[in-house]
C-alpha positions as a LaTeX table, in Angstrom:
\begin{tabular}{lrrr}
\hline
Residue & $x$ (\AA) & $y$ (\AA) & $z$ (\AA) \\
\hline
Leu1 & 7.96 & $-5.14$ & 12.45 \\
His2 & 6.71 & $-1.66$ & 13.22 \\
Ser3 & 4.70 & 0.42 & 10.74 \\
Phe4 & 4.74 & 4.19 & 10.76 \\
Pro5 & 2.37 & 5.94 & 8.28 \\
Thr6 & 4.03 & 9.05 & 6.89 \\
Arg7 & 0.62 & 10.53 & 6.19 \\
Arg8 & $-0.08$ & 13.02 & 9.04 \\
Ser9 & $-2.03$ & 15.88 & 7.48 \\
Ser10 & $-5.44$ & 16.00 & 5.86 \\
Asp11 & $-3.97$ & 18.44 & 3.31 \\
Leu12 & $-1.74$ & 15.72 & 1.80 \\
Lys13 & $-2.62$ & 13.13 & $-0.79$ \\
Gly14 & $-0.34$ & 10.20 & $-1.27$ \\
Asn15 & 0.76 & 6.75 & $-0.18$ \\
Cys16 & 3.93 & 6.31 & 1.83 \\
Tyr17 & 4.68 & 4.18 & 4.88 \\
Arg18 & 7.79 & 3.49 & 6.92 \\
Ile19 & 8.40 & 0.11 & 8.44 \\
Lys20 & 11.15 & $-0.81$ & 10.91 \\
Thr21 & 12.47 & $-4.18$ & 11.99 \\
Ser22 & 12.04 & $-5.21$ & 15.60 \\
Thr23 & 15.61 & $-6.55$ & 15.54 \\
Asn24 & 18.38 & $-4.23$ & 14.21 \\
Gly25 & 16.47 & $-1.06$ & 13.28 \\
Asp26 & 16.61 & $-1.41$ & 9.47 \\
Glu27 & 13.89 & 0.59 & 7.75 \\
Leu28 & 11.99 & 0.50 & 4.46 \\
Leu29 & 9.61 & 2.86 & 2.74 \\
Leu30 & 6.54 & 1.31 & 1.22 \\
Asp31 & 5.73 & 3.53 & $-1.74$ \\
Ala32 & 6.86 & 7.17 & $-2.07$ \\
Gly33 & 3.71 & 9.08 & $-3.04$ \\
Leu34 & 4.55 & 12.28 & $-1.16$ \\
Ser35 & 7.28 & 14.80 & $-1.90$ \\
Phe36 & 10.69 & 14.15 & $-0.32$ \\
Lys37 & 10.21 & 17.10 & 2.05 \\
Glu38 & 6.76 & 15.87 & 3.09 \\
Ile39 & 8.16 & 12.41 & 3.86 \\
Gln40 & 10.85 & 14.00 & 6.01 \\
Arg41 & 8.41 & 16.23 & 7.78 \\
Tyr42 & 5.44 & 14.01 & 8.41 \\
Cys43 & 7.25 & 10.87 & 9.52 \\
Arg44 & 10.15 & 12.69 & 11.21 \\
Phe45 & 12.40 & 10.56 & 9.04 \\
Asn46 & 16.13 & 11.29 & 8.56 \\
Phe47 & 16.77 & 8.40 & 6.18 \\
Leu48 & 19.90 & 7.24 & 8.01 \\
His49 & 18.50 & 3.74 & 8.54 \\
Leu50 & 16.68 & 3.49 & 5.18 \\
Cys51 & 17.64 & 0.30 & 3.38 \\
Gly52 & 15.42 & 0.92 & 0.35 \\
Thr53 & 12.02 & 1.87 & $-1.00$ \\
Leu54 & 9.53 & $-0.65$ & $-2.36$ \\
Leu55 & 7.43 & 0.80 & $-5.15$ \\
Thr56 & 4.17 & $-0.91$ & $-6.06$ \\
His57 & 3.46 & 0.92 & $-9.34$ \\
Gln58 & 3.92 & 4.06 & $-11.41$ \\
His59 & 0.98 & 6.30 & $-10.35$ \\
Gly60 & 2.01 & 9.61 & $-8.84$ \\
Asp61 & 0.30 & 9.05 & $-5.51$ \\
His62 & 2.74 & 6.16 & $-5.01$ \\
Ser63 & 5.86 & 7.43 & $-6.82$ \\
Lys64 & 6.11 & 11.19 & $-6.33$ \\
Ala65 & 9.43 & 11.20 & $-4.44$ \\
Val66 & 11.19 & 8.51 & $-6.53$ \\
Asn67 & 13.44 & 10.89 & $-8.51$ \\
Asp68 & 14.59 & 12.66 & $-5.35$ \\
Leu69 & 15.28 & 9.35 & $-3.61$ \\
Leu70 & 17.37 & 8.15 & $-6.56$ \\
Lys71 & 19.27 & 11.45 & $-6.79$ \\
Leu72 & 20.20 & 11.16 & $-3.14$ \\
Gly73 & 21.53 & 7.63 & $-3.65$ \\
His74 & 18.67 & 5.61 & $-2.16$ \\
Arg75 & 17.75 & 2.31 & $-3.79$ \\
Val76 & 14.21 & 2.02 & $-5.13$ \\
Tyr77 & 12.90 & $-1.49$ & $-5.96$ \\
Met78 & 10.27 & $-1.75$ & $-8.68$ \\
Leu79 & 9.06 & $-3.63$ & $-11.73$ \\
Lys80 & 10.90 & $-2.93$ & $-15.00$ \\
Asp81 & 7.56 & $-1.72$ & $-16.45$ \\
Thr82 & 7.31 & 0.80 & $-13.61$ \\
Ala83 & 10.83 & 2.09 & $-14.23$ \\
Asp84 & 10.06 & 2.46 & $-17.93$ \\
Ala85 & 6.83 & 4.39 & $-17.20$ \\
Leu86 & 8.65 & 6.74 & $-14.81$ \\
Tyr87 & 11.57 & 7.27 & $-17.30$ \\
Ile88 & 14.15 & 6.02 & $-14.81$ \\
Ala89 & 15.04 & 2.71 & $-16.47$ \\
Gly90 & 18.77 & 2.21 & $-16.35$ \\
His91 & 19.38 & 4.31 & $-13.25$ \\
His92 & 21.92 & 2.43 & $-11.14$ \\
Lys93 & 19.79 & 2.80 & $-7.97$ \\
Ala94 & 16.57 & 1.65 & $-9.68$ \\
Ile95 & 16.54 & $-2.06$ & $-8.82$ \\
Tyr96 & 14.25 & $-4.34$ & $-10.84$ \\
Ile97 & 12.14 & $-6.95$ & $-9.13$ \\
Thr98 & 10.16 & $-9.90$ & $-10.46$ \\
Pro99 & 6.82 & $-11.16$ & $-9.08$ \\
Lys100 & 7.20 & $-14.34$ & $-6.97$ \\
Ile101 & 10.99 & $-14.04$ & $-6.83$ \\
Gln102 & 12.09 & $-13.38$ & $-3.25$ \\
Phe103 & 14.89 & $-10.94$ & $-2.50$ \\
Thr104 & 16.54 & $-9.39$ & 0.55 \\
Ile105 & 17.21 & $-5.82$ & 1.68 \\
Gly106 & 19.22 & $-5.51$ & 4.87 \\
Asn107 & 17.40 & $-7.57$ & 7.47 \\
Phe108 & 14.21 & $-7.84$ & 5.36 \\
Ser109 & 13.12 & $-10.75$ & 3.19 \\
Ile110 & 10.61 & $-9.61$ & 0.55 \\
Leu111 & 8.31 & $-11.50$ & $-1.80$ \\
Pro112 & 6.59 & $-9.40$ & $-4.48$ \\
Phe113 & 3.41 & $-10.71$ & $-6.10$ \\
Glu114 & 1.12 & $-9.53$ & $-8.89$ \\
Leu115 & $-1.98$ & $-7.47$ & $-8.23$ \\
Glu116 & $-4.82$ & $-6.42$ & $-10.52$ \\
His117 & $-4.75$ & $-2.70$ & $-11.40$ \\
Asp118 & $-4.88$ & $-0.62$ & $-14.59$ \\
Val119 & $-1.06$ & $-0.63$ & $-14.78$ \\
Pro120 & 1.48 & $-3.26$ & $-13.69$ \\
Asn121 & 1.35 & $-3.43$ & $-9.95$ \\
Val122 & 2.67 & $-5.62$ & $-7.11$ \\
Gly123 & 2.06 & $-6.21$ & $-3.44$ \\
Phe124 & 4.71 & $-7.27$ & $-0.94$ \\
Leu125 & 5.03 & $-9.92$ & 1.78 \\
Ile126 & 7.79 & $-8.72$ & 4.10 \\
Ser127 & 9.58 & $-10.58$ & 6.89 \\
Asp128 & 12.34 & $-9.52$ & 9.29 \\
Gly129 & 12.87 & $-13.06$ & 10.50 \\
Glu130 & 10.50 & $-12.68$ & 13.44 \\
Glu131 & 7.29 & $-11.20$ & 11.99 \\
Lys132 & 5.56 & $-10.95$ & 8.62 \\
Leu133 & 3.82 & $-7.90$ & 7.14 \\
Leu134 & 1.53 & $-7.98$ & 4.10 \\
Tyr135 & 1.15 & $-4.81$ & 1.99 \\
Ile136 & $-1.55$ & $-4.63$ & $-0.69$ \\
Thr137 & $-2.86$ & $-1.54$ & $-2.42$ \\
Asp138 & $-4.47$ & $-0.47$ & $-5.73$ \\
Thr139 & $-6.04$ & $-3.74$ & $-6.78$ \\
Tyr140 & $-9.57$ & $-5.07$ & $-7.13$ \\
Tyr141 & $-8.56$ & $-8.66$ & $-6.30$ \\
Cys142 & $-5.69$ & $-10.71$ & $-4.84$ \\
Arg143 & $-5.32$ & $-14.22$ & $-6.22$ \\
Tyr144 & $-3.00$ & $-15.33$ & $-3.38$ \\
Thr145 & $-3.46$ & $-16.13$ & 0.29 \\
Phe146 & $-0.74$ & $-15.96$ & 2.90 \\
Lys147 & 0.12 & $-17.86$ & 6.05 \\
Asp148 & 1.43 & $-16.74$ & 9.43 \\
Val149 & 1.03 & $-13.02$ & 8.72 \\
Asn150 & 1.32 & $-10.78$ & 11.78 \\
His151 & 0.41 & $-7.39$ & 10.28 \\
Ile152 & $-1.79$ & $-6.58$ & 7.27 \\
Met153 & $-1.83$ & $-3.28$ & 5.41 \\
Val154 & $-4.56$ & $-3.40$ & 2.77 \\
Glu155 & $-6.42$ & $-0.97$ & 0.57 \\
Cys156 & $-10.12$ & $-0.58$ & 1.35 \\
Asn157 & $-11.10$ & 2.09 & $-1.18$ \\
His158 & $-14.89$ & 1.99 & $-1.51$ \\
Ser159 & $-18.00$ & $-0.11$ & $-0.96$ \\
Tyr160 & $-20.44$ & $-1.24$ & $-3.61$ \\
Glu161 & $-23.30$ & 0.10 & $-1.50$ \\
Ile162 & $-21.87$ & 3.61 & $-1.43$ \\
Leu163 & $-20.98$ & 3.52 & $-5.13$ \\
Asn164 & $-24.52$ & 2.48 & $-6.04$ \\
Gln165 & $-26.00$ & 5.20 & $-3.84$ \\
His166 & $-23.79$ & 7.83 & $-5.50$ \\
Val167 & $-24.67$ & 6.63 & $-9.02$ \\
Glu168 & $-28.40$ & 6.78 & $-8.21$ \\
Ala169 & $-28.02$ & 10.26 & $-6.71$ \\
Gly170 & $-26.04$ & 11.49 & $-9.73$ \\
Tyr171 & $-22.84$ & 12.14 & $-7.80$ \\
Leu172 & $-20.91$ & 9.48 & $-9.71$ \\
Asp173 & $-21.21$ & 8.37 & $-13.34$ \\
Glu174 & $-21.29$ & 4.71 & $-14.23$ \\
Lys175 & $-17.99$ & 4.76 & $-16.14$ \\
Arg176 & $-16.20$ & 6.16 & $-13.12$ \\
Met177 & $-17.84$ & 3.49 & $-10.98$ \\
Glu178 & $-16.68$ & 0.76 & $-13.34$ \\
Arg179 & $-13.11$ & 2.13 & $-13.23$ \\
Leu180 & $-13.11$ & 2.01 & $-9.44$ \\
Ile181 & $-14.51$ & $-1.50$ & $-9.34$ \\
Gln182 & $-11.91$ & $-2.75$ & $-11.85$ \\
Ser183 & $-8.86$ & $-1.15$ & $-10.22$ \\
His184 & $-9.36$ & $-0.73$ & $-6.44$ \\
Phe185 & $-10.22$ & $-3.01$ & $-3.53$ \\
Ser186 & $-13.81$ & $-2.72$ & $-2.28$ \\
Leu187 & $-14.84$ & $-3.29$ & 1.32 \\
Glu188 & $-16.74$ & $-6.37$ & 0.26 \\
Asn189 & $-13.74$ & $-7.93$ & $-1.53$ \\
Val190 & $-11.34$ & $-6.99$ & 1.23 \\
Ile191 & $-13.50$ & $-8.92$ & 3.68 \\
Lys192 & $-13.67$ & $-11.94$ & 1.38 \\
Phe193 & $-9.91$ & $-11.85$ & 0.95 \\
Leu194 & $-9.23$ & $-11.59$ & 4.68 \\
Lys195 & $-11.68$ & $-14.39$ & 5.51 \\
Ser196 & $-9.90$ & $-16.65$ & 2.99 \\
Met197 & $-6.73$ & $-16.42$ & 5.08 \\
Asp198 & $-5.70$ & $-18.02$ & 8.33 \\
Leu199 & $-5.53$ & $-14.99$ & 10.62 \\
Thr200 & $-4.50$ & $-16.89$ & 13.74 \\
Lys201 & $-1.23$ & $-14.98$ & 14.07 \\
Cys202 & $-2.55$ & $-11.63$ & 12.80 \\
Gln203 & $-2.20$ & $-8.84$ & 15.36 \\
Asp204 & $-3.65$ & $-5.93$ & 13.40 \\
Ile205 & $-5.18$ & $-4.91$ & 10.09 \\
Arg206 & $-4.61$ & $-1.42$ & 8.70 \\
Leu207 & $-7.04$ & $-0.14$ & 6.09 \\
Leu208 & $-5.37$ & 2.10 & 3.46 \\
His209 & $-6.29$ & 4.25 & 0.49 \\
Leu210 & $-9.88$ & 5.03 & 1.46 \\
Ser211 & $-11.73$ & 7.09 & $-1.17$ \\
Asp212 & $-12.55$ & 10.67 & $-0.12$ \\
Ser213 & $-16.11$ & 10.39 & $-1.38$ \\
Asn214 & $-16.91$ & 6.68 & $-1.66$ \\
Ser215 & $-15.96$ & 5.36 & 1.78 \\
Asp216 & $-16.90$ & 5.69 & 5.44 \\
Ser217 & $-14.02$ & 5.13 & 7.87 \\
Glu218 & $-16.05$ & 4.02 & 10.88 \\
Thr219 & $-18.34$ & 1.75 & 8.90 \\
Phe220 & $-15.40$ & 0.12 & 7.14 \\
Lys221 & $-13.52$ & $-0.30$ & 10.39 \\
Gln222 & $-16.46$ & $-1.92$ & 12.16 \\
Ala223 & $-17.25$ & $-4.21$ & 9.20 \\
Val224 & $-13.69$ & $-5.55$ & 8.93 \\
Gln225 & $-13.42$ & $-5.88$ & 12.71 \\
Ala226 & $-16.68$ & $-7.88$ & 12.85 \\
Ala227 & $-15.60$ & $-10.14$ & 9.98 \\
Thr228 & $-12.13$ & $-10.89$ & 11.34 \\
Gly229 & $-12.23$ & $-10.35$ & 15.09 \\
Lys230 & $-8.93$ & $-8.43$ & 14.79 \\
Leu231 & $-7.76$ & $-4.96$ & 15.75 \\
Val232 & $-8.53$ & $-2.69$ & 12.79 \\
Ile233 & $-6.87$ & 0.70 & 12.25 \\
Val234 & $-7.89$ & 3.14 & 9.52 \\
Glu235 & $-4.88$ & 5.11 & 8.33 \\
Gln236 & $-5.37$ & 8.86 & 7.78 \\
Glu237 & $-4.18$ & 8.72 & 4.21 \\
Arg238 & $-7.10$ & 9.03 & 1.79 \\
Ser239 & $-7.49$ & 8.80 & $-1.96$ \\
Pro240 & $-9.29$ & 11.36 & $-4.17$ \\
Leu241 & $-10.72$ & 8.41 & $-6.17$ \\
\hline
\end{tabular}
């Protein structure tokens, strides 16, 4: 499995990744939080090999291009709650998924699982028959652990240390801090989650959805690398939260 972040410009805000099988070239989009034109431009993507889009939840920084994808005949896989929230329930290309019920798209086998956000949200364990990729974003906790994962893409939004510093300095109010803690993965919890897994087969860990103001890319990278002993890559995509 090969992952290609669509996020290429510091002027863009949104979550969207392209993954490709190492076997027959089938491709998936993980979230669609950029405009359709931005996805085309920044990942040099012509959509010819796109088998589908996996949508984690309804928020705009994950779902911006959904209507365009559906209009152009591309299948988008999501929770029924997400379809309802986006007013696309009943669209023949909006395919409903259920947590812990595995399904297939092309050469991909996909297991969705519940995450903890302020709206219904899922992560995905994806296999192409040779490798496994784990995709987790917009959650403060993951109740599951996974075996034999080769690639991990995980949100690392903020750290408690930075949040506390910003509250003390008056840059961040306590309600905003509570919202972040209750809806997004902190550095500290990401490390706990990763250390709970058997990472023997893990080749790389990609940190996603870093907060513009409540994170530090190099510090986060070094901390996760030290805790896991794995190659850690910080994706360019950042979150305004």
